[in-house]
Coordinates of N, CA and C and ligand atoms in Angstrom, one line a residue:
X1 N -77.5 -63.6 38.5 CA -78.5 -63.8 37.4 C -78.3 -62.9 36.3
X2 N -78.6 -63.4 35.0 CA -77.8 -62.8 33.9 C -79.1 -62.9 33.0
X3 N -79.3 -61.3 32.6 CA -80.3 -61.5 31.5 C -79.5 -61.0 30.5
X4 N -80.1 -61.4 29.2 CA -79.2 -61.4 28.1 C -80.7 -61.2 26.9
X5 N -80.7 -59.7 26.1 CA -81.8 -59.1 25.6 C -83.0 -59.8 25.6
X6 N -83.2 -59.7 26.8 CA -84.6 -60.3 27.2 C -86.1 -58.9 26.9
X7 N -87.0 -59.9 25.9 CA -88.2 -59.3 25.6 C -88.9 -59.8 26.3
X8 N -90.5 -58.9 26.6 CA -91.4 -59.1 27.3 C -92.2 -59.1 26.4
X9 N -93.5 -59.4 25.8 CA -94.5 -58.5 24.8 C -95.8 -59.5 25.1
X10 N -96.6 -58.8 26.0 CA -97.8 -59.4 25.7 C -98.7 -59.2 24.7
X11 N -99.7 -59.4 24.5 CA -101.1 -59.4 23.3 C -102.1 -59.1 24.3
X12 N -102.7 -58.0 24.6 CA -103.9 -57.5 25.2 C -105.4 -58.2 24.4
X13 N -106.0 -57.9 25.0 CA -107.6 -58.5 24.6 C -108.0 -58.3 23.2
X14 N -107.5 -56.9 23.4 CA -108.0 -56.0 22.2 C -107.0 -56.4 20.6
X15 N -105.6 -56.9 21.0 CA -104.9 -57.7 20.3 C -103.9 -56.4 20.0
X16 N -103.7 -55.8 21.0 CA -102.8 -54.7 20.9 C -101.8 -55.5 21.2
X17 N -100.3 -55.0 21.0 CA -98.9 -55.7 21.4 C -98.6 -54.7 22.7
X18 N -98.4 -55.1 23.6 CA -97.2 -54.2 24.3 C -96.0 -54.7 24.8
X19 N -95.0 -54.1 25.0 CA -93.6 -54.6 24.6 C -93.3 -54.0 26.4
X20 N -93.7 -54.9 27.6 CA -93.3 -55.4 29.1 C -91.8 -54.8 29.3
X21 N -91.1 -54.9 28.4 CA -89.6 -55.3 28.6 C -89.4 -55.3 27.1
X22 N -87.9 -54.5 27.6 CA -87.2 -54.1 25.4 C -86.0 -54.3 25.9
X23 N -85.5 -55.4 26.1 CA -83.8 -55.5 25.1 C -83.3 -56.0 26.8
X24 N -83.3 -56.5 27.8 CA -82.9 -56.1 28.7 C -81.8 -56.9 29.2
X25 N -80.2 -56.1 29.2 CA -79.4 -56.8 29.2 C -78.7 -56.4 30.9
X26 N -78.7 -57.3 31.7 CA -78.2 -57.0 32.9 C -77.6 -58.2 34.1
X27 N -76.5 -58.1 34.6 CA -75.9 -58.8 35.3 C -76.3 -59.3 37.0
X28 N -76.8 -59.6 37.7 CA -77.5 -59.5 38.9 C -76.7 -60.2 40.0
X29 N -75.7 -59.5 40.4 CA -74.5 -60.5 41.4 C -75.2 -60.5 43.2
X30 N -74.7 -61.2 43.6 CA -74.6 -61.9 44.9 C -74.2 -60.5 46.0
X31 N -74.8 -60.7 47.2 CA -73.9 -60.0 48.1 C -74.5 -58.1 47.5
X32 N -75.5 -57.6 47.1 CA -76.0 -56.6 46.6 C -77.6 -56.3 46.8
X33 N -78.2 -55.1 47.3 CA -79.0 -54.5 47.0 C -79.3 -53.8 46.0
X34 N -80.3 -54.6 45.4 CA -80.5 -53.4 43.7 C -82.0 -52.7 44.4
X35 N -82.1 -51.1 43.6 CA -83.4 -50.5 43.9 C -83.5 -50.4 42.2
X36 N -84.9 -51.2 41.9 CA -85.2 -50.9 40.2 C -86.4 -50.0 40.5
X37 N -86.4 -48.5 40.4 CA -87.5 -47.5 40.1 C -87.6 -47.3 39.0
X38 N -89.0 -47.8 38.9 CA -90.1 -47.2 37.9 C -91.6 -47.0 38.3
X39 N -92.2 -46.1 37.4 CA -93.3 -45.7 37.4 C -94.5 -47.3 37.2
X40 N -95.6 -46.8 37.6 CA -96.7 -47.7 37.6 C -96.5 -47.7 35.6
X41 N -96.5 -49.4 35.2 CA -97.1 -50.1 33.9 C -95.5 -50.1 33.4
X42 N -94.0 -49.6 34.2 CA -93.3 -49.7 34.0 C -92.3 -51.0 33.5
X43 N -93.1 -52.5 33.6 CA -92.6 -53.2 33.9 C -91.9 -54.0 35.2
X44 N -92.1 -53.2 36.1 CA -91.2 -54.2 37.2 C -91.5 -54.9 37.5
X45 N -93.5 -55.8 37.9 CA -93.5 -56.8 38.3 C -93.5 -57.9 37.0
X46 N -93.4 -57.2 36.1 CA -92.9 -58.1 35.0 C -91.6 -59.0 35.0
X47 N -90.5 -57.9 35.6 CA -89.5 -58.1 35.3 C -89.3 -59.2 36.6
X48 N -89.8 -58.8 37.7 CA -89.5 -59.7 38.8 C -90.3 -61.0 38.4
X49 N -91.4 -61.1 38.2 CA -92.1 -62.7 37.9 C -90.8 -63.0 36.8
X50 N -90.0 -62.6 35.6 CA -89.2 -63.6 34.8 C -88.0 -63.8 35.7
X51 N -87.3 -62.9 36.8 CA -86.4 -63.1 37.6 C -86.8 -64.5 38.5
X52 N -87.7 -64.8 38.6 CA -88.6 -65.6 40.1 C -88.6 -66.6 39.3
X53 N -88.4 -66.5 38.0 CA -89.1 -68.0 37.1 C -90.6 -68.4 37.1
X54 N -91.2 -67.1 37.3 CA -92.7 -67.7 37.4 C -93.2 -67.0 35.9
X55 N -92.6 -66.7 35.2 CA -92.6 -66.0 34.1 C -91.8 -66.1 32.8
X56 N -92.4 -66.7 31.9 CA -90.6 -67.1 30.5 C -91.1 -65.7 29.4
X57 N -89.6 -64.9 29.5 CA -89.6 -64.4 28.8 C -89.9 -64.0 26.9
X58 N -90.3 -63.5 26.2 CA -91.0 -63.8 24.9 C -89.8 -64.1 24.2
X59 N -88.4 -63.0 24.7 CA -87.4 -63.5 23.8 C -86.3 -63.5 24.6
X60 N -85.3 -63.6 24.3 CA -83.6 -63.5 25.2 C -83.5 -64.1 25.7
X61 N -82.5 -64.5 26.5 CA -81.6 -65.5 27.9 C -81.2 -65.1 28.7
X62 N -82.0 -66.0 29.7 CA -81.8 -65.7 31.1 C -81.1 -66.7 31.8
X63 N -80.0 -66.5 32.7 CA -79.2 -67.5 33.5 C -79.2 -67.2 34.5
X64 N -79.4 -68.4 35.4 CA -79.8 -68.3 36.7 C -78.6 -69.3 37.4
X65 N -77.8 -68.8 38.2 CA -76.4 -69.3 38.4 C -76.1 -70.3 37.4
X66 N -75.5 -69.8 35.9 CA -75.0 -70.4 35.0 C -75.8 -71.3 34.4
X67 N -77.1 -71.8 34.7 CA -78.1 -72.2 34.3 C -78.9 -71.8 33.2
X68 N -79.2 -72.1 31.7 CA -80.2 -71.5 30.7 C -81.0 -71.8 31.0
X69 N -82.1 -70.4 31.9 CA -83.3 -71.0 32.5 C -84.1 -71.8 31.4
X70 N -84.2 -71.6 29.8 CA -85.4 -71.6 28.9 C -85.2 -73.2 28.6
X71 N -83.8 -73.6 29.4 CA -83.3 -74.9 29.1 C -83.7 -76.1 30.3
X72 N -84.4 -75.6 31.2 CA -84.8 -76.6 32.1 C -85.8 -77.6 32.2
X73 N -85.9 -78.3 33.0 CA -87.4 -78.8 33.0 C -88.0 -77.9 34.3
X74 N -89.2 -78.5 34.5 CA -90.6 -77.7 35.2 C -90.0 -78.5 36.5
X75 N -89.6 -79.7 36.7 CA -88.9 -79.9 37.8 C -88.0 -78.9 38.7
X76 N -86.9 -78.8 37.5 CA -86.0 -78.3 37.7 C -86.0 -76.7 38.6
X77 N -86.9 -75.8 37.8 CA -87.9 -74.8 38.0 C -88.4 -74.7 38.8
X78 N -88.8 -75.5 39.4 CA -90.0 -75.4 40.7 C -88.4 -75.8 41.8
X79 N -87.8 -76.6 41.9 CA -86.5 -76.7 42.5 C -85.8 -75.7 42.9
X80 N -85.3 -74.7 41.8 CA -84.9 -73.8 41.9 C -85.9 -72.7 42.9
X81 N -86.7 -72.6 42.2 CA -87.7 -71.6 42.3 C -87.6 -71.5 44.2
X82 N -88.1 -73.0 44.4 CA -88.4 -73.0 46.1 C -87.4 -73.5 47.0
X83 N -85.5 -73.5 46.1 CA -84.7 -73.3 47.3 C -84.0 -72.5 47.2
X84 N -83.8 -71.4 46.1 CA -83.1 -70.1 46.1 C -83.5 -69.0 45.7
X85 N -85.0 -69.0 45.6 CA -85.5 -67.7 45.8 C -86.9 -67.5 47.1
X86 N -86.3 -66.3 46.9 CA -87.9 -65.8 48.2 C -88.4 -64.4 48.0
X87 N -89.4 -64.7 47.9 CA -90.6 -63.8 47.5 C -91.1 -62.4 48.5
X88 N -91.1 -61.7 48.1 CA -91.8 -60.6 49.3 C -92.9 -59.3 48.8
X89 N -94.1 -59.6 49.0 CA -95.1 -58.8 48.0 C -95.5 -57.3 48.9
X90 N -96.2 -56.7 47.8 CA -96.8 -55.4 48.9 C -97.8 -56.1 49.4
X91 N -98.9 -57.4 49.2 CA -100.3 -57.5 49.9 C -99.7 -58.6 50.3
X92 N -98.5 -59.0 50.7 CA -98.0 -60.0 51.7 C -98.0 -61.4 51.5
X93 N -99.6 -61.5 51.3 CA -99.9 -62.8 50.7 C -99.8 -63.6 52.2
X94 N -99.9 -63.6 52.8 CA -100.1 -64.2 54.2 C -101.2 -65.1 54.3
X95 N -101.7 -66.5 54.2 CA -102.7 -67.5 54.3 C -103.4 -67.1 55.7
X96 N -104.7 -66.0 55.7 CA -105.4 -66.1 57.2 C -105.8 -67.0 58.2
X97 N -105.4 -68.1 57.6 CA -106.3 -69.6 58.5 C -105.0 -70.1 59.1
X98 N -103.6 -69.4 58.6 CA -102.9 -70.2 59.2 C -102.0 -69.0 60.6
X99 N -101.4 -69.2 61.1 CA -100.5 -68.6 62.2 C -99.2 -68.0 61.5
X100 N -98.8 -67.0 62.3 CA -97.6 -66.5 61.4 C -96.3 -67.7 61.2
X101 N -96.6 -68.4 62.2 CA -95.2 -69.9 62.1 C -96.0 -70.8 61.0
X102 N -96.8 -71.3 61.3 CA -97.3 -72.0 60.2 C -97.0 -71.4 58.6
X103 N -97.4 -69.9 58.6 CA -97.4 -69.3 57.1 C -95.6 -69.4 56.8
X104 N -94.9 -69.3 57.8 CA -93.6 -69.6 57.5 C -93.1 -70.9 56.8
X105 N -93.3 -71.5 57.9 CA -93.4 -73.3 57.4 C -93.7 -73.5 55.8
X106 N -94.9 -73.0 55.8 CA -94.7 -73.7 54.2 C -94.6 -73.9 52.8
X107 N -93.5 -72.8 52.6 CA -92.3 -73.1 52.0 C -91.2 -74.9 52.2
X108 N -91.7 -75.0 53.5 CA -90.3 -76.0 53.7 C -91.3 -77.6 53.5
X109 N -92.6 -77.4 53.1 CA -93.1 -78.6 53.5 C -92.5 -79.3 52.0
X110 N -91.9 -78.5 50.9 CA -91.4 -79.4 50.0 C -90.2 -79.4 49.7
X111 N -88.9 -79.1 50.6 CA -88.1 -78.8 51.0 C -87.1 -79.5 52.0
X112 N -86.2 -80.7 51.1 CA -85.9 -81.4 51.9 C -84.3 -81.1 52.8
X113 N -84.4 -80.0 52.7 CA -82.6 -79.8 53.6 C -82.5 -79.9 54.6
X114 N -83.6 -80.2 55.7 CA -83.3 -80.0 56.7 C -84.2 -81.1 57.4
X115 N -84.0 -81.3 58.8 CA -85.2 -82.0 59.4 C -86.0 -81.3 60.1
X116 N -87.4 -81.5 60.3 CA -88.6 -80.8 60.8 C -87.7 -79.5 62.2
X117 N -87.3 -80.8 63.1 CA -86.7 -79.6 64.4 C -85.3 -78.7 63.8
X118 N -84.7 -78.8 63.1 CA -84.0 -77.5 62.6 C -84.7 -76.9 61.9
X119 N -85.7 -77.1 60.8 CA -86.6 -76.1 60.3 C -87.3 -75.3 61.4
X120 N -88.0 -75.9 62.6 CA -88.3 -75.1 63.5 C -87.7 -74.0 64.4
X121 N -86.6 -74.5 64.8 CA -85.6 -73.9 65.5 C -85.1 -72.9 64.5
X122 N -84.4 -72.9 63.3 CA -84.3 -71.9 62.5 C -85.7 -70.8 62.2
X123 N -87.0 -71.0 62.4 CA -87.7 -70.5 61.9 C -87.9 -69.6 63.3
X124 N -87.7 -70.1 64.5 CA -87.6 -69.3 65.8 C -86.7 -68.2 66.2
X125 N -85.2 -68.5 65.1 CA -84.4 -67.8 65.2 C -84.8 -66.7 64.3
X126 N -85.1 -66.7 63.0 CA -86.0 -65.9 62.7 C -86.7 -64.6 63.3
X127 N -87.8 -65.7 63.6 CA -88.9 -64.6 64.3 C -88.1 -64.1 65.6
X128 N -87.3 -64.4 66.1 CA -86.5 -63.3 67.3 C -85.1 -62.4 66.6
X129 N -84.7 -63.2 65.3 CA -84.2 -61.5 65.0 C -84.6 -60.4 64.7
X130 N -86.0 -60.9 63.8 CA -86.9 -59.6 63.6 C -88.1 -59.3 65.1
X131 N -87.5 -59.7 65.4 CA -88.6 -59.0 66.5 C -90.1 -59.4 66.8
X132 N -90.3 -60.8 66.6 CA -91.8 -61.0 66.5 C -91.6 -62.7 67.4
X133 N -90.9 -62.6 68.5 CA -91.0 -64.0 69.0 C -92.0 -64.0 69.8
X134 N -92.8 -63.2 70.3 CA -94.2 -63.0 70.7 C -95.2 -63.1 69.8
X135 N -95.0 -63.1 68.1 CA -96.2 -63.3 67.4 C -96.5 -64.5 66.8
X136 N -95.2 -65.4 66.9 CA -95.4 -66.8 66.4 C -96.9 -67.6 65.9
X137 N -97.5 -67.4 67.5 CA -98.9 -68.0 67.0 C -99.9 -67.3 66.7
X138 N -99.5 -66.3 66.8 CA -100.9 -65.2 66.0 C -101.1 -65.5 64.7
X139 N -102.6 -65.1 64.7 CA -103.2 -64.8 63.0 C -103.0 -63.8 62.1
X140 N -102.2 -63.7 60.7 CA -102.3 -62.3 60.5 C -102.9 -61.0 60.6
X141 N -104.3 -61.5 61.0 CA -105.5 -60.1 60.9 C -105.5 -59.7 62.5
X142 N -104.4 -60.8 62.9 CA -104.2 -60.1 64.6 C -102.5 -59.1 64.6
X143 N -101.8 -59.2 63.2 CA -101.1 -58.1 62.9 C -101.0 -56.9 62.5
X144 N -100.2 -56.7 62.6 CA -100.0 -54.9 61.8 C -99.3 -55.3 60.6
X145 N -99.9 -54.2 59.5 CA -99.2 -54.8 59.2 C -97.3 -54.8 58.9
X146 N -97.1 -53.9 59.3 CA -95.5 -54.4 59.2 C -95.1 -55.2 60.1
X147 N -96.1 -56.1 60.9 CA -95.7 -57.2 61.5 C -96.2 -58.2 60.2
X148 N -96.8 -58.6 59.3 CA -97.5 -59.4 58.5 C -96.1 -59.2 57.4
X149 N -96.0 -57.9 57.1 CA -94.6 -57.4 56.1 C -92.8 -58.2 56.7
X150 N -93.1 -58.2 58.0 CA -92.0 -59.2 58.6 C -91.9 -60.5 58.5
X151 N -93.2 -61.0 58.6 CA -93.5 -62.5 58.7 C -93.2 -63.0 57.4
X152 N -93.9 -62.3 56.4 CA -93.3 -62.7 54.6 C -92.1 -62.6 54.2
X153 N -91.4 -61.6 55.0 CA -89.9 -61.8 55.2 C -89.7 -63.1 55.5
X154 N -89.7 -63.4 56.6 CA -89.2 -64.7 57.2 C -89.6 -65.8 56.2
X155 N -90.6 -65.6 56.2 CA -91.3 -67.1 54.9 C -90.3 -66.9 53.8
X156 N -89.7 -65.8 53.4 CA -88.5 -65.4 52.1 C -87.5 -66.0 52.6
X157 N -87.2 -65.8 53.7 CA -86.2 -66.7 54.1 C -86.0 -68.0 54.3
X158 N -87.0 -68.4 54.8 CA -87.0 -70.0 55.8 C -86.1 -70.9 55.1
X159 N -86.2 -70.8 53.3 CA -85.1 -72.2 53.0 C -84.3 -71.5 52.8
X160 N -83.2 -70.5 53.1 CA -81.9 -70.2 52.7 C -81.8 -70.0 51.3
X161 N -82.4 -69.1 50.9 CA -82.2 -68.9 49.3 C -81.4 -67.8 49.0
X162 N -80.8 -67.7 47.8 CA -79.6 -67.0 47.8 C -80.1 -65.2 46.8
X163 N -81.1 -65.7 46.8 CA -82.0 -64.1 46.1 C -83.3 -63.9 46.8
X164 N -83.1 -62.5 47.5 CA -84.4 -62.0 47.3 C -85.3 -61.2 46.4
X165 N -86.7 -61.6 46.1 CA -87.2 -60.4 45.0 C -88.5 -60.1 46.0
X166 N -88.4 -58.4 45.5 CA -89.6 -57.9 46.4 C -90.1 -57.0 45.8
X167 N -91.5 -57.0 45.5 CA -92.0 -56.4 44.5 C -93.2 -55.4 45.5
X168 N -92.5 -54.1 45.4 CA -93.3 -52.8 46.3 C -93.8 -52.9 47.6
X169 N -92.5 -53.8 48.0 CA -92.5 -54.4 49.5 C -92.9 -53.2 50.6
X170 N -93.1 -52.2 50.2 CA -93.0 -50.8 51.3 C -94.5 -50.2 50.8
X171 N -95.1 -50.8 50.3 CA -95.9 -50.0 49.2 C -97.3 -50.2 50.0
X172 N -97.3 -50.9 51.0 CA -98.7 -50.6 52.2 C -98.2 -50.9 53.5
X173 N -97.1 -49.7 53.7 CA -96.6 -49.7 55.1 C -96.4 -48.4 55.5
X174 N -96.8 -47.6 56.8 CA -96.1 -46.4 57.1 C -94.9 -46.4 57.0
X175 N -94.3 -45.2 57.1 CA -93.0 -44.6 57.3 C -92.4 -45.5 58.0
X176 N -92.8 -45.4 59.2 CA -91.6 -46.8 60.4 C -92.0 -47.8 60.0
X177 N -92.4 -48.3 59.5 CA -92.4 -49.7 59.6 C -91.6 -49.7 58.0
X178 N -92.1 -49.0 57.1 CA -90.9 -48.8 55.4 C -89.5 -49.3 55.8
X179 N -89.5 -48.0 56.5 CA -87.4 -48.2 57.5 C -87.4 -49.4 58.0
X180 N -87.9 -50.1 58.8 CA -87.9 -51.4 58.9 C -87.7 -52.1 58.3
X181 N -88.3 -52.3 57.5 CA -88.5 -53.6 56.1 C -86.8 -53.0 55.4
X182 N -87.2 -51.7 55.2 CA -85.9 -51.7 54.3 C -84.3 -51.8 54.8
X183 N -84.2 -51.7 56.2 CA -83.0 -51.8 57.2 C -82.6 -53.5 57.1
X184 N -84.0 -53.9 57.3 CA -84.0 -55.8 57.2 C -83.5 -56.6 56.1
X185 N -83.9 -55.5 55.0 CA -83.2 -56.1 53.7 C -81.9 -55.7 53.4
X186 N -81.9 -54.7 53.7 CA -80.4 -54.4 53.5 C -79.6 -55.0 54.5
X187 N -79.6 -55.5 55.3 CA -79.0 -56.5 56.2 C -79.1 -58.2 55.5
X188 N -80.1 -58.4 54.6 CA -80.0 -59.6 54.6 C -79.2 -59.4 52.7
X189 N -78.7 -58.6 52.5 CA -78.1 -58.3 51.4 C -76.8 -58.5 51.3
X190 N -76.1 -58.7 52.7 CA -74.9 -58.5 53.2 C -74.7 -59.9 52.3
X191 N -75.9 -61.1 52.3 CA -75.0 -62.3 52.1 C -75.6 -62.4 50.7
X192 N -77.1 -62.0 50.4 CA -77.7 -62.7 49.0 C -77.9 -61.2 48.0
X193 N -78.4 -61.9 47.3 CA -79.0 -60.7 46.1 C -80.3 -60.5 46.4
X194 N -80.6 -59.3 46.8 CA -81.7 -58.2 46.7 C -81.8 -57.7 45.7
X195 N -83.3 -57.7 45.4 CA -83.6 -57.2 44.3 C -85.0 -56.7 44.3
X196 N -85.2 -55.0 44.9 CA -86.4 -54.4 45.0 C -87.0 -53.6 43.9
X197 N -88.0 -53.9 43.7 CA -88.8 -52.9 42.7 C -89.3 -51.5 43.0
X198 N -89.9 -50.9 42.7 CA -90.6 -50.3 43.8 C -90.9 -48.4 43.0
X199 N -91.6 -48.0 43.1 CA -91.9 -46.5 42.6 C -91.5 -45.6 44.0
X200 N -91.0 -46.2 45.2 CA -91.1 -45.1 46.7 C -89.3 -44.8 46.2
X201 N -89.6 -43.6 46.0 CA -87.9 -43.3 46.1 C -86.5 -43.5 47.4
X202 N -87.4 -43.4 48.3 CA -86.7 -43.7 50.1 C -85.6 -44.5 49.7
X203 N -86.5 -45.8 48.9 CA -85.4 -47.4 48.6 C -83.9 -46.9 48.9
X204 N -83.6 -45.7 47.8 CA -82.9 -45.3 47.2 C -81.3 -45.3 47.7
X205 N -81.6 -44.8 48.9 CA -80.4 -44.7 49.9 C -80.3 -45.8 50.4
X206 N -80.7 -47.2 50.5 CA -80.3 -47.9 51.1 C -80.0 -49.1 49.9
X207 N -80.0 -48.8 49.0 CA -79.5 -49.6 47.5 C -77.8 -49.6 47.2
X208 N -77.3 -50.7 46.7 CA -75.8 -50.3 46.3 C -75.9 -49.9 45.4
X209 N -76.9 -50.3 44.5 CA -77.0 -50.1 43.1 C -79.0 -49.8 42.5
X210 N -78.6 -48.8 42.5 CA -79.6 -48.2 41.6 C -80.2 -48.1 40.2
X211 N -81.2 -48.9 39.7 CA -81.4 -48.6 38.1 C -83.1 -48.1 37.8
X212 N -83.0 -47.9 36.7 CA -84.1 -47.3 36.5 C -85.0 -48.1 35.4
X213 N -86.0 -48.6 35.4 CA -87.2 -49.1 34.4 C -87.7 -47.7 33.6
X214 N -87.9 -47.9 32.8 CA -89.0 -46.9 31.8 C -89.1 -47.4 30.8
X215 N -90.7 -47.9 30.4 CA -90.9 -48.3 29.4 C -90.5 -49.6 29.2
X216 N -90.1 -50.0 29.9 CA -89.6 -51.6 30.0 C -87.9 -51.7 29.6
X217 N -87.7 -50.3 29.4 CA -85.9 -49.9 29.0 C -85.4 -50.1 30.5
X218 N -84.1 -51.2 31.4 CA -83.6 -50.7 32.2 C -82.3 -50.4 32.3
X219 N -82.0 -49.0 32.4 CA -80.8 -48.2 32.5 C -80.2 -48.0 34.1
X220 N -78.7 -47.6 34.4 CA -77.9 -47.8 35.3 C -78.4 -46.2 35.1
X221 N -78.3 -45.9 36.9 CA -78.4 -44.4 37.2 C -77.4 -43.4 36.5
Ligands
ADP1 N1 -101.1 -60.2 31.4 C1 -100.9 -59.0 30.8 N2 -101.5 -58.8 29.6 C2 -101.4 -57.7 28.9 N3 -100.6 -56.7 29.3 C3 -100.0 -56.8 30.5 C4 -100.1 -58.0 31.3 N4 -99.4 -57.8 32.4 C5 -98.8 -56.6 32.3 N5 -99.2 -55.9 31.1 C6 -98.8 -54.6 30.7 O1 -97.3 -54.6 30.6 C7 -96.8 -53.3 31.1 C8 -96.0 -53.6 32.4 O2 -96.7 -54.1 33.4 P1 -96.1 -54.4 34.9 O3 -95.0 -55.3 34.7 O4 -97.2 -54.9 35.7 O5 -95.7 -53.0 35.4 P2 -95.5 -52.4 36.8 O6 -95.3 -53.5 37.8 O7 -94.2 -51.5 36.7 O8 -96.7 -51.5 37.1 C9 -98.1 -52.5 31.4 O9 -98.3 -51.7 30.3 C10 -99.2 -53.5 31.6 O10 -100.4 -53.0 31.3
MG2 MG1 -96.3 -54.0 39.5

């Protein structure tokens, strides 16, 4: 994914400008863990909503496997969006009413690659690499949560997308269970692009590549 001087600038209430993002020119390859630290109002989940396409930047170009995102349709967009990327938040975002398999599932209910019993079976394979083939039918509020932080993994995963973005994925988890999450991503980096945000410096060591936000400036360590 290729950003090319991408501005952010919102208009606050008060009709102040603030400038999210200044100039940001950066290359985002395959097969990589990125750690983007910055401070809180830094921009990162700025930057991750225009990476995710849930977000059009105010100015610059952004290419998403050779794709001018600004050039698509909302089809197109939503296509992309829900079969090559996956999402991983600090409050999980876990639906309570549903079971941890179900909250995986659906992602794929608009998602036609596969048939229902391979989406299952894949989604089993899943929950037994990470370690939760005993939690399948549970409710999230019957997890911990770095079992709930696992499960939104999996849901990141379920269609096979070739990027992950994770925005302060460690950021309501103890210690063991941080190592966790962050061992799992760096394992699933081996094949896609990771792409963590995050103010916890830990990330750090388990990143190939390290950059820094400030001010919406992002610079290479
Ligand atoms: N919808 C918005 N309207 C106005 N300002 C915003 C909006 N969203 C974010 N900002 C501002 O943009 C800057 C970057 O925000 P954000 O991307 O959320 O940073 P971070 O995730 O690093 O804390 C902050 O100064 C924030 O106040
Ligand atoms: Mg944020």
């Amino acid at each position: 994914m290729k950003m090319e001087d991408i501005v952010k600038t919102y208009i606050s209430k008060n009709g102040n400008q603030v400038k999210a993002l200044n100039n940001i020119n950066y290359n985002f390859k395959e097969g990589k863990f990125y750690a983007i630290m910055g401070q809180s109002g830094s921009g990162k989940t700025t930057l991750i909503n225009i990476l995710g396409l849930v977000d059009v930047p105010t100015r610059g170009k952004y290419f998403f496997n050779g794709l001018e995102v600004q050039k698509l349709s909302n089809d197109k967009l939503s296509e992309i969006r829900n079969n090559e990327i996956g999402f991983v938040f600090q409050h999980f975002y876990l639906n309570n009413r549903l079971t941890a398999l179900e909250n995986v599932l659906l992602p794929t209910l608009i998602n036609k690659k596969h048939t229902k019993e391979e989406i299952i079976e894949n989604a089993k394979k899943l929950f037994n690499n990470l370690g939760l083939e005993s939690r399948m039918n549970h409710y999230p509020n019957e997890l911990s949560g770095g079992e709930q932080q696992r499960v939104s993994l999996i849901r990141a995963l379920i269609n096979e997308p070739s990027v992950i973005l994770a925005d302060e994925p460690t950021g309501n988890l103890d210690y063991n269970n941080e190592l966790e999450i962050l061992k799992l991503l760096k394992e699933v980096s081996k094949k896609k692009c990771v792409i963590v945000v995050s103010h916890n410096p830990n990330i750090k060591k388990y990143a190939d590549i390290v950059l820094n936000l400030d001010k919406g400036v992002l610079n290479e360590n």
